[in-house]
mmCIF file of C-alpha atoms in Angstrom:
data_model
loop_
_atom_site.group_PDB
_atom_site.id
_atom_site.type_symbol
_atom_site.label_atom_id
_atom_site.label_comp_id
_atom_site.label_asym_id
_atom_site.label_seq_id
_atom_site.Cartn_x
_atom_site.Cartn_y
_atom_site.Cartn_z
ATOM 1 C CA MET B 1 -21.345 -22.760 43.684
ATOM 2 C CA LEU B 2 -19.952 -24.340 46.869
ATOM 3 C CA TYR B 3 -18.563 -27.866 46.757
ATOM 4 C CA ASN B 4 -17.492 -30.460 49.255
ATOM 5 C CA VAL B 5 -14.033 -30.716 47.671
ATOM 6 C CA PRO B 6 -12.271 -34.061 48.286
ATOM 7 C CA ARG B 7 -9.208 -34.028 50.504
ATOM 8 C CA TRP B 8 -6.819 -34.983 47.722
ATOM 9 C CA GLY B 9 -6.989 -31.581 46.108
ATOM 10 C CA SER B 10 -8.226 -30.018 42.886
ATOM 11 C CA ARG B 11 -6.419 -31.808 40.119
ATOM 12 C CA GLN B 12 -8.664 -32.485 38.005
ATOM 13 C CA PHE B 13 -43.940 -20.698 27.835
ATOM 14 C CA GLY B 14 -44.868 -22.263 30.875
ATOM 15 C CA LYS B 15 -45.949 -25.421 29.020
ATOM 16 C CA ASN B 16 -42.897 -25.644 26.829
ATOM 17 C CA VAL B 17 -39.915 -24.493 28.826
ATOM 18 C CA ASN B 18 -39.986 -27.428 31.259
ATOM 19 C CA ASN B 19 -39.545 -30.066 28.553
ATOM 20 C CA ILE B 20 -36.924 -27.963 26.808
ATOM 21 C CA LEU B 21 -34.921 -27.692 30.013
ATOM 22 C CA PHE B 22 -35.253 -31.411 30.689
ATOM 23 C CA TYR B 23 -33.825 -32.154 27.259
ATOM 24 C CA THR B 24 -31.150 -29.491 27.516
ATOM 25 C CA TYR B 25 -29.637 -30.823 30.734
ATOM 26 C CA LEU B 26 -29.110 -34.153 29.005
ATOM 27 C CA GLN B 27 -27.205 -32.376 26.244
ATOM 28 C CA ALA B 28 -24.832 -30.730 28.706
ATOM 29 C CA GLY B 29 -22.173 -33.412 28.404
ATOM 30 C CA LEU B 30 -23.078 -36.072 30.976
ATOM 31 C CA MET B 31 -20.056 -38.291 30.345
ATOM 32 C CA ARG B 32 -16.563 -38.733 31.641
ATOM 33 C CA GLU B 33 -13.956 -36.405 30.140
ATOM 34 C CA GLU B 34 -11.848 -39.258 28.736
ATOM 35 C CA GLU B 35 -14.908 -40.717 26.999
ATOM 36 C CA GLN B 36 -15.389 -37.488 25.079
ATOM 37 C CA THR B 37 -12.132 -38.101 23.229
ATOM 38 C CA THR B 38 -12.896 -41.742 22.350
ATOM 39 C CA MET B 39 -16.649 -41.808 21.730
ATOM 40 C CA THR B 40 -18.746 -40.226 19.009
ATOM 41 C CA ARG B 41 -20.908 -37.564 20.602
ATOM 42 C CA ALA B 42 -24.654 -38.089 20.181
ATOM 43 C CA ARG B 43 -27.594 -35.936 21.095
ATOM 44 C CA ILE B 44 -30.306 -37.708 23.023
ATOM 45 C CA ARG B 45 -32.692 -37.837 20.065
ATOM 46 C CA ASP B 46 -30.001 -39.637 18.092
ATOM 47 C CA LEU B 47 -30.326 -42.404 20.692
ATOM 48 C CA GLY B 48 -34.070 -42.748 20.130
ATOM 49 C CA ILE B 49 -35.156 -40.843 23.244
ATOM 50 C CA THR B 50 -37.706 -38.098 22.627
ATOM 51 C CA ILE B 51 -38.631 -35.733 25.446
ATOM 52 C CA GLY B 52 -42.046 -34.107 25.190
ATOM 53 C CA THR B 53 -44.318 -33.665 22.191
ATOM 54 C CA TYR B 54 -43.483 -30.224 20.831
ATOM 55 C CA PRO B 55 -41.400 -29.915 17.655
ATOM 56 C CA THR B 56 -37.846 -28.656 17.890
ATOM 57 C CA GLY B 57 -36.401 -25.774 15.967
ATOM 58 C CA THR B 58 -34.078 -26.436 13.036
ATOM 59 C CA TYR B 59 -30.973 -26.908 15.199
ATOM 60 C CA ASN B 60 -32.689 -27.792 18.476
ATOM 61 C CA ALA B 61 -30.702 -24.966 20.044
ATOM 62 C CA ILE B 62 -31.151 -21.526 21.544
ATOM 63 C CA THR B 63 -29.983 -20.154 18.198
ATOM 64 C CA ASP B 64 -33.306 -21.249 16.688
ATOM 65 C CA VAL B 65 -34.681 -18.080 18.267
ATOM 66 C CA PRO B 66 -34.165 -15.588 15.420
ATOM 67 C CA GLY B 67 -31.165 -13.346 15.950
ATOM 68 C CA VAL B 68 -29.671 -15.246 18.895
ATOM 69 C CA LEU B 69 -25.964 -16.083 18.478
ATOM 70 C CA VAL B 70 -23.693 -18.194 20.698
ATOM 71 C CA GLY B 71 -19.901 -18.072 20.916
ATOM 72 C CA HIS B 72 -17.413 -20.057 22.988
ATOM 73 C CA GLU B 73 -13.771 -19.635 23.881
ATOM 74 C CA THR B 74 -12.292 -22.773 25.447
ATOM 75 C CA ILE B 75 -9.089 -22.842 27.496
ATOM 76 C CA ILE B 76 -7.431 -26.246 27.956
ATOM 77 C CA SER B 77 -3.801 -26.518 28.995
ATOM 78 C CA ASP B 78 -1.568 -28.722 31.151
ATOM 79 C CA GLU B 79 1.451 -26.430 30.912
ATOM 80 C CA GLY B 80 2.093 -24.816 34.252
ATOM 81 C CA ARG B 81 -1.150 -24.497 36.183
ATOM 82 C CA THR B 82 -3.926 -26.714 34.859
ATOM 83 C CA ALA B 83 -6.577 -24.955 32.782
ATOM 84 C CA ARG B 84 -9.995 -26.413 32.023
ATOM 85 C CA THR B 85 -12.193 -23.367 31.681
ATOM 86 C CA GLY B 86 -13.493 -20.750 29.258
ATOM 87 C CA VAL B 87 -16.213 -18.276 28.345
ATOM 88 C CA THR B 88 -19.580 -18.629 26.623
ATOM 89 C CA MET B 89 -21.431 -15.633 25.180
ATOM 90 C CA ILE B 90 -25.093 -15.388 24.194
ATOM 91 C CA VAL B 91 -25.699 -12.471 21.826
ATOM 92 C CA PRO B 92 -29.321 -11.385 21.187
ATOM 93 C CA ARG B 93 -30.544 -9.577 18.072
ATOM 94 C CA ASP B 94 -27.561 -10.527 15.887
ATOM 95 C CA GLY B 95 -25.449 -8.217 18.014
ATOM 96 C CA GLY B 96 -27.867 -5.298 17.861
ATOM 97 C CA ILE B 97 -28.774 -5.626 21.540
ATOM 98 C CA TRP B 98 -26.746 -2.516 22.461
ATOM 99 C CA ALA B 99 -29.008 -0.358 20.284
ATOM 100 C CA ASP B 100 -32.250 -2.360 20.500
ATOM 101 C CA HIS B 101 -32.785 -3.667 24.022
ATOM 102 C CA ALA B 102 -34.905 -6.643 25.114
ATOM 103 C CA PHE B 103 -37.264 -7.337 27.977
ATOM 104 C CA ALA B 104 -35.844 -9.713 30.584
ATOM 105 C CA GLY B 105 -36.624 -11.276 33.933
ATOM 106 C CA TYR B 106 -34.848 -13.641 36.291
ATOM 107 C CA PHE B 107 -35.449 -16.101 39.104
ATOM 108 C CA SER B 108 -33.027 -17.320 41.754
ATOM 109 C CA PHE B 109 -33.969 -20.840 42.846
ATOM 110 C CA ASN B 110 -30.993 -20.878 45.206
ATOM 111 C CA GLY B 111 -28.651 -17.937 45.411
ATOM 112 C CA CYS B 112 -25.231 -19.325 46.328
ATOM 113 C CA GLY B 113 -23.866 -17.972 43.066
ATOM 114 C CA GLU B 114 -23.512 -14.820 40.995
ATOM 115 C CA MET B 115 -25.214 -13.200 38.045
ATOM 116 C CA THR B 116 -24.348 -9.550 37.541
ATOM 117 C CA GLY B 117 -26.768 -6.918 36.291
ATOM 118 C CA LEU B 118 -29.784 -8.220 38.202
ATOM 119 C CA PRO B 119 -30.641 -5.018 40.124
ATOM 120 C CA TRP B 120 -31.228 -3.212 36.840
ATOM 121 C CA ILE B 121 -33.284 -6.112 35.486
ATOM 122 C CA THR B 122 -35.381 -5.929 38.652
ATOM 123 C CA GLU B 123 -35.756 -2.176 38.220
ATOM 124 C CA ALA B 124 -36.316 -1.847 34.477
ATOM 125 C CA GLY B 125 -36.812 -5.370 33.132
ATOM 126 C CA LEU B 126 -34.266 -4.852 30.349
ATOM 127 C CA ILE B 127 -31.000 -6.252 29.069
ATOM 128 C CA HIS B 128 -28.695 -4.064 26.988
ATOM 129 C CA THR B 129 -25.722 -6.332 26.210
ATOM 130 C CA PRO B 130 -24.753 -9.910 25.413
ATOM 131 C CA ILE B 131 -24.809 -12.413 28.285
ATOM 132 C CA GLY B 132 -21.570 -13.997 29.501
ATOM 133 C CA ILE B 133 -21.122 -17.299 31.358
ATOM 134 C CA THR B 134 -17.794 -18.362 32.848
ATOM 135 C CA ASN B 135 -16.241 -19.743 36.039
ATOM 136 C CA THR B 136 -16.697 -18.247 39.495
ATOM 137 C CA GLY B 137 -13.303 -16.556 39.623
ATOM 138 C CA SER B 138 -13.666 -14.880 36.235
ATOM 139 C CA VAL B 139 -16.985 -13.058 36.553
ATOM 140 C CA GLY B 140 -15.252 -9.709 37.045
ATOM 141 C CA ILE B 141 -12.940 -9.896 34.040
ATOM 142 C CA VAL B 142 -15.748 -11.039 31.734
ATOM 143 C CA ARG B 143 -18.002 -8.282 33.039
ATOM 144 C CA ASP B 144 -15.264 -5.717 32.387
ATOM 145 C CA ALA B 145 -14.695 -7.157 28.915
ATOM 146 C CA LEU B 146 -18.364 -6.770 28.028
ATOM 147 C CA CYS B 147 -18.191 -3.135 29.113
ATOM 148 C CA ALA B 148 -15.050 -2.539 27.040
ATOM 149 C CA TYR B 149 -16.049 -4.512 23.950
ATOM 150 C CA PRO B 150 -18.347 -1.969 22.263
ATOM 151 C CA ILE B 151 -15.698 0.702 22.776
ATOM 152 C CA GLU B 152 -12.658 -1.287 21.642
ATOM 153 C CA GLU B 153 -14.174 -3.766 19.180
ATOM 154 C CA ALA B 154 -17.382 -2.099 18.040
ATOM 155 C CA ALA B 155 -16.825 -3.053 14.399
ATOM 156 C CA ARG B 156 -17.864 -6.706 14.982
ATOM 157 C CA PHE B 157 -21.420 -5.795 15.883
ATOM 158 C CA ALA B 158 -21.457 -2.206 14.596
ATOM 159 C CA VAL B 159 -22.252 -0.575 17.926
ATOM 160 C CA PRO B 160 -22.848 3.141 17.255
ATOM 161 C CA PRO B 161 -20.235 5.344 18.978
ATOM 162 C CA SER B 162 -23.032 7.304 20.646
ATOM 163 C CA ILE B 163 -24.053 4.120 22.458
ATOM 164 C CA ALA B 164 -20.734 2.371 23.036
ATOM 165 C CA SER B 165 -19.629 4.430 26.022
ATOM 166 C CA THR B 166 -23.016 5.010 27.680
ATOM 167 C CA TRP B 167 -23.987 3.680 31.094
ATOM 168 C CA THR B 168 -26.332 1.088 29.605
ATOM 169 C CA GLY B 169 -23.331 -0.893 28.392
ATOM 170 C CA SER B 170 -21.862 -0.880 31.891
ATOM 171 C CA LEU B 171 -24.500 -3.164 33.395
ATOM 172 C CA PRO B 172 -23.955 -6.486 31.592
ATOM 173 C CA VAL B 173 -25.217 -9.872 32.734
ATOM 174 C CA VAL B 174 -22.412 -12.315 33.566
ATOM 175 C CA ALA B 175 -23.061 -15.591 35.389
ATOM 176 C CA GLU B 176 -20.847 -18.320 36.795
ATOM 177 C CA THR B 177 -20.458 -21.868 38.030
ATOM 178 C CA TRP B 178 -17.444 -23.223 39.941
ATOM 179 C CA ASP B 179 -14.959 -25.358 37.970
ATOM 180 C CA GLY B 180 -12.236 -25.596 40.620
ATOM 181 C CA TRP B 181 -12.113 -29.390 40.637
ATOM 182 C CA LEU B 182 -10.959 -29.828 37.033
ATOM 183 C CA ASN B 183 -9.542 -26.327 36.634
ATOM 184 C CA ASP B 184 -6.966 -24.467 38.738
ATOM 185 C CA ILE B 185 -9.448 -21.678 39.332
ATOM 186 C CA ASP B 186 -7.051 -19.624 41.454
ATOM 187 C CA ALA B 187 -4.793 -19.181 38.422
ATOM 188 C CA PHE B 188 -7.428 -16.880 36.865
ATOM 189 C CA HIS B 189 -6.843 -18.176 33.342
ATOM 190 C CA VAL B 190 -9.652 -16.203 31.676
ATOM 191 C CA THR B 191 -8.613 -12.830 30.245
ATOM 192 C CA LYS B 192 -10.373 -9.947 28.545
ATOM 193 C CA GLU B 193 -9.051 -11.270 25.244
ATOM 194 C CA HIS B 194 -10.743 -14.633 25.842
ATOM 195 C CA ALA B 195 -14.051 -12.871 26.445
ATOM 196 C CA PHE B 196 -13.564 -10.781 23.309
ATOM 197 C CA GLN B 197 -12.824 -13.934 21.318
ATOM 198 C CA ALA B 198 -15.998 -15.629 22.557
ATOM 199 C CA LEU B 199 -17.930 -12.643 21.206
ATOM 200 C CA GLN B 200 -15.999 -12.778 17.947
ATOM 201 C CA ASN B 201 -16.857 -16.492 17.699
ATOM 202 C CA ALA B 202 -20.596 -15.926 18.159
ATOM 203 C CA HIS B 203 -22.687 -17.428 15.372
ATOM 204 C CA GLY B 204 -26.102 -18.814 14.593
ATOM 205 C CA GLY B 205 -26.915 -22.376 13.614
ATOM 206 C CA ALA B 206 -25.625 -25.447 15.420
ATOM 207 C CA VAL B 207 -24.170 -24.766 18.877
ATOM 208 C CA GLU B 208 -21.142 -26.594 20.243
ATOM 209 C CA GLU B 209 -22.124 -28.427 23.426
ATOM 210 C CA GLY B 210 -20.583 -30.246 26.360
ATOM 211 C CA ASN B 211 -16.950 -29.615 27.166
ATOM 212 C CA VAL B 212 -16.690 -26.121 25.642
ATOM 213 C CA GLY B 213 -16.571 -22.474 26.668
ATOM 214 C CA GLY B 214 -17.697 -21.708 30.177
ATOM 215 C CA GLY B 215 -18.720 -25.349 30.601
ATOM 216 C CA THR B 216 -15.249 -26.793 30.033
ATOM 217 C CA GLY B 217 -14.515 -27.597 33.670
ATOM 218 C CA MET B 218 -18.002 -28.451 34.896
ATOM 219 C CA ILE B 219 -19.374 -31.638 36.498
ATOM 220 C CA CYS B 220 -23.070 -32.600 36.459
ATOM 221 C CA HIS B 221 -24.687 -35.440 38.437
ATOM 222 C CA GLU B 222 -21.158 -36.800 38.965
ATOM 223 C CA PHE B 223 -20.540 -37.048 35.212
ATOM 224 C CA LYS B 224 -18.792 -34.581 32.931
ATOM 225 C CA GLY B 225 -21.041 -31.556 32.628
ATOM 226 C CA GLY B 226 -20.884 -28.373 30.605
ATOM 227 C CA ILE B 227 -22.980 -26.554 28.008
ATOM 228 C CA GLY B 228 -26.317 -27.838 26.745
ATOM 229 C CA THR B 229 -28.982 -26.323 24.530
ATOM 230 C CA SER B 230 -32.314 -27.093 22.889
ATOM 231 C CA SER B 231 -35.445 -25.441 21.520
ATOM 232 C CA ARG B 232 -39.132 -26.003 20.925
ATOM 233 C CA VAL B 233 -41.671 -24.343 18.664
ATOM 234 C CA VAL B 234 -44.911 -23.268 20.349
ATOM 235 C CA LYS B 235 -47.900 -22.795 18.053
ATOM 236 C CA TYR B 236 -50.764 -20.441 18.776
ATOM 237 C CA PRO B 237 -53.824 -19.865 16.573
ATOM 238 C CA HIS B 238 -52.435 -16.523 15.429
ATOM 239 C CA ASP B 239 -48.710 -17.328 15.188
ATOM 240 C CA SER B 240 -45.890 -19.586 16.341
ATOM 241 C CA TYR B 241 -42.907 -18.746 18.525
ATOM 242 C CA THR B 242 -39.622 -20.398 19.407
ATOM 243 C CA VAL B 243 -38.384 -20.942 22.943
ATOM 244 C CA GLY B 244 -34.696 -21.804 23.283
ATOM 245 C CA VAL B 245 -32.600 -22.661 26.316
ATOM 246 C CA LEU B 246 -28.873 -22.774 27.030
ATOM 247 C CA VAL B 247 -27.527 -24.131 30.317
ATOM 248 C CA GLN B 248 -24.158 -24.333 32.013
ATOM 249 C CA SER B 249 -24.619 -27.350 34.283
ATOM 250 C CA ASN B 250 -22.428 -28.039 37.289
ATOM 251 C CA TYR B 251 -24.649 -29.578 39.946
ATOM 252 C CA GLY B 252 -26.276 -32.733 41.259
ATOM 253 C CA ASN B 253 -25.840 -36.153 42.809
ATOM 254 C CA ARG B 254 -25.907 -39.199 40.563
ATOM 255 C CA ARG B 255 -28.633 -40.958 42.528
ATOM 256 C CA HIS B 256 -30.998 -38.076 41.742
ATOM 257 C CA LEU B 257 -30.479 -38.140 37.943
ATOM 258 C CA SER B 258 -33.730 -38.851 36.097
ATOM 259 C CA ILE B 259 -34.242 -39.122 32.331
ATOM 260 C CA ASP B 260 -37.817 -38.854 31.066
ATOM 261 C CA GLY B 261 -39.098 -40.004 34.444
ATOM 262 C CA VAL B 262 -36.705 -42.964 34.704
ATOM 263 C CA PRO B 263 -34.307 -42.797 37.705
ATOM 264 C CA VAL B 264 -31.287 -43.895 35.685
ATOM 265 C CA GLY B 265 -28.830 -42.449 38.191
ATOM 266 C CA ARG B 266 -29.661 -45.220 40.628
ATOM 267 C CA GLU B 267 -28.693 -47.821 38.025
ATOM 268 C CA LEU B 268 -25.338 -46.272 37.108
ATOM 269 C CA ASP B 269 -23.426 -47.747 39.992
ATOM 270 C CA TYR B 270 -19.990 -46.442 40.919
ATOM 271 C CA SER B 271 -18.578 -49.844 39.958
ATOM 272 C CA LEU B 272 -19.666 -49.082 36.383
ATOM 273 C CA VAL B 273 -18.713 -45.404 36.209
ATOM 274 C CA ALA B 274 -16.530 -43.945 38.943
ATOM 275 C CA SER B 275 -17.456 -40.674 40.606
ATOM 276 C CA PRO B 276 -15.055 -37.718 40.604
ATOM 277 C CA TRP B 277 -15.945 -37.158 44.267
ATOM 278 C CA ILE B 278 -14.968 -39.072 47.414
ATOM 279 C CA GLU B 279 -18.549 -38.432 48.545
ATOM 280 C CA PRO B 280 -21.478 -36.811 46.706
ATOM 281 C CA PRO B 281 -21.333 -33.000 46.672
ATOM 282 C CA LYS B 282 -23.590 -30.913 48.874
ATOM 283 C CA GLY B 283 -23.824 -28.112 46.346
ATOM 284 C CA GLY B 284 -23.229 -27.159 42.759
ATOM 285 C CA SER B 285 -24.719 -24.682 40.339
ATOM 286 C CA ILE B 286 -26.604 -24.349 37.108
ATOM 287 C CA ILE B 287 -27.102 -21.247 34.993
ATOM 288 C CA ILE B 288 -30.144 -21.331 32.728
ATOM 289 C CA ILE B 289 -30.731 -18.804 29.941
ATOM 290 C CA VAL B 290 -34.140 -18.888 28.231
ATOM 291 C CA ALA B 291 -34.712 -16.951 25.004
ATOM 292 C CA THR B 292 -37.857 -16.463 22.962
ATOM 293 C CA ASP B 293 -39.087 -14.377 20.062
ATOM 294 C CA ALA B 294 -42.557 -14.245 21.605
ATOM 295 C CA PRO B 295 -43.862 -10.778 22.501
ATOM 296 C CA LEU B 296 -43.401 -10.984 26.263
ATOM 297 C CA ILE B 297 -42.973 -8.064 28.620
ATOM 298 C CA ALA B 298 -40.647 -8.053 31.619
ATOM 299 C CA VAL B 299 -42.987 -9.630 34.161
ATOM 300 C CA GLN B 300 -43.738 -12.446 31.716
ATOM 301 C CA CYS B 301 -40.019 -13.042 31.254
ATOM 302 C CA GLN B 302 -39.747 -13.354 35.013
ATOM 303 C CA ARG B 303 -42.545 -15.922 35.005
ATOM 304 C CA LEU B 304 -40.819 -17.826 32.217
ATOM 305 C CA ALA B 305 -37.533 -17.864 34.130
ATOM 306 C CA ARG B 306 -39.300 -19.116 37.255
ATOM 307 C CA ARG B 307 -40.654 -22.116 35.362
ATOM 308 C CA ALA B 308 -37.123 -23.288 34.659
ATOM 309 C CA THR B 309 -37.223 -24.655 38.203
ATOM 310 C CA VAL B 310 -39.704 -27.317 37.103
ATOM 311 C CA GLY B 311 -37.406 -28.504 34.331
ATOM 312 C CA LEU B 312 -34.459 -28.661 36.715
ATOM 313 C CA ALA B 313 -36.490 -30.686 39.204
ATOM 314 C CA ARG B 314 -37.499 -33.202 36.519
ATOM 315 C CA VAL B 315 -33.860 -34.013 35.881
ATOM 316 C CA GLY B 316 -32.936 -34.245 39.559
ATOM 317 C CA GLY B 317 -31.883 -30.761 40.620
ATOM 318 C CA MET B 318 -32.567 -30.179 44.314
ATOM 319 C CA GLY B 319 -31.482 -26.600 44.975
ATOM 320 C CA PHE B 320 -29.027 -27.437 47.753
ATOM 321 C CA ASN B 321 -27.976 -24.715 50.168
ATOM 322 C CA GLY B 322 -24.607 -24.467 48.404
ATOM 323 C CA SER B 323 -26.097 -24.258 44.908
ATOM 324 C CA GLY B 324 -26.131 -21.257 42.613
ATOM 325 C CA ASP B 325 -29.241 -21.976 40.541
ATOM 326 C CA ILE B 326 -30.030 -18.709 38.756
ATOM 327 C CA PHE B 327 -32.223 -18.426 35.671
ATOM 328 C CA LEU B 328 -32.651 -15.561 33.192
ATOM 329 C CA ALA B 329 -35.225 -15.228 30.413
ATOM 330 C CA PHE B 330 -35.304 -12.605 27.675
ATOM 331 C CA ALA B 331 -37.748 -11.926 24.863
ATOM 332 C CA THR B 332 -37.045 -10.248 21.535
ATOM 333 C CA GLY B 333 -40.667 -9.936 20.376
ATOM 334 C CA ASN B 334 -40.690 -6.196 21.100
ATOM 335 C CA HIS B 335 -38.247 -3.538 19.951
ATOM 336 C CA LEU B 336 -36.937 -1.116 22.579
ATOM 337 C CA PRO B 337 -34.566 1.327 20.860
ATOM 338 C CA PHE B 338 -31.851 3.049 22.827
ATOM 339 C CA GLY B 339 -32.570 6.681 23.568
ATOM 340 C CA ALA B 340 -36.266 6.581 22.675
ATOM 341 C CA GLN B 341 -38.067 9.591 24.147
ATOM 342 C CA GLY B 342 -41.702 9.053 23.231
ATOM 343 C CA PRO B 343 -44.110 6.188 23.907
ATOM 344 C CA ILE B 344 -43.293 2.796 22.400
ATOM 345 C CA ASP B 345 -46.024 0.491 21.129
ATOM 346 C CA LEU B 346 -45.714 -2.951 22.728
ATOM 347 C CA ARG B 347 -47.193 -6.361 22.021
ATOM 348 C CA MET B 348 -47.690 -9.093 24.617
ATOM 349 C CA LEU B 349 -49.224 -12.526 24.828
ATOM 350 C CA PRO B 350 -52.311 -12.433 27.043
ATOM 351 C CA THR B 351 -51.783 -13.795 30.526
ATOM 352 C CA THR B 352 -54.692 -16.179 30.007
ATOM 353 C CA SER B 353 -52.536 -18.183 27.597
ATOM 354 C CA TRP B 354 -50.297 -19.184 30.519
ATOM 355 C CA THR B 355 -52.927 -20.966 32.634
ATOM 356 C CA PRO B 356 -53.444 -24.048 30.428
ATOM 357 C CA SER B 357 -49.723 -24.045 29.762
ATOM 358 C CA SER B 358 -48.898 -24.577 33.415
ATOM 359 C CA ARG B 359 -51.465 -27.367 33.709
ATOM 360 C CA LEU B 360 -49.952 -29.200 30.762
ATOM 361 C CA SER B 361 -46.513 -28.972 32.357
ATOM 362 C CA LEU B 362 -47.757 -30.559 35.567
ATOM 363 C CA LYS B 363 -49.480 -33.351 33.648
ATOM 364 C CA ARG B 364 -46.268 -34.198 31.855
ATOM 365 C CA LEU B 365 -44.449 -34.282 35.181
ATOM 366 C CA LYS B 366 -46.849 -36.967 36.367
ATOM 367 C CA LYS B 367 -46.837 -38.900 33.113
ATOM 368 C CA PRO B 368 -43.831 -38.133 30.887
ATOM 369 C CA SER B 369 -44.705 -38.297 27.205
#
């Protein structure tokens, strides 16, 4: 979250998740802001670069996980105080998450950042609401909006009145990265209405990436950063599951950027592409959300979130002291209805299926496929 801001002001499953994250970071808009208005956007596979060997989902996005929706609200304005910011919402279970909760777990690689709701995830291993991502100064307003939404706008996702005002809706997950270089963050541009609109905009299918939503003002490896997403399909003898990832990337030095094992950041000299910084930053942040329809319980979600660190490292993330690198994983393979009083039958992948998965991840780190 912390940056070495230049003096001239602020104008402007184990085996699968690592490769997904590697791909996703590259989708997060690593180009200069002016190039985004003059160049045709391309995903990395469109350029002939394939990361890993597992097949993607239909849209190569977190929305390939059944029931997961994503919505953005983007705020760009040069009238008055500069605005380059926004909100991104991830909505599990087609909006039914308020009534049918999901197991979740998190990992903090470096904690100079914020993600609300984590004490309850530590305690119970559950999420009850959509997940919001925004800028550092807007965590509170987005958190409040998520609490108010089922009460004021329940019709969008048909939240039952008996649930809308309960305490479970008052512990939402909202995460942040700092966009105060491109955005006048102290103007607090994000409002409750913007957060509501991001929820209203939530949809399945293709996900808008790069300079949108919460990622609008972000910088990654000294290029334009933002929102990225991808997915992979993991096949088991008995079934297949989808793992999807969405990131808000705002971290990294250019010299550390690696693509499929190639240190391309070293070749992109500042004489070719200027840096937004007078000197490389000593911090930054990345928020990583991992979703799956596999039947995982809370501790397995925590393990899945922890493995996001490997994907970040493959791209060049270092976990600087001033970084807010916080990762959350949730799984929709079990149903956990609100207000249930009796025992609930659960399914889970056996822990033995994770051991070969981790080995495969390490092999691909040594020899990218």
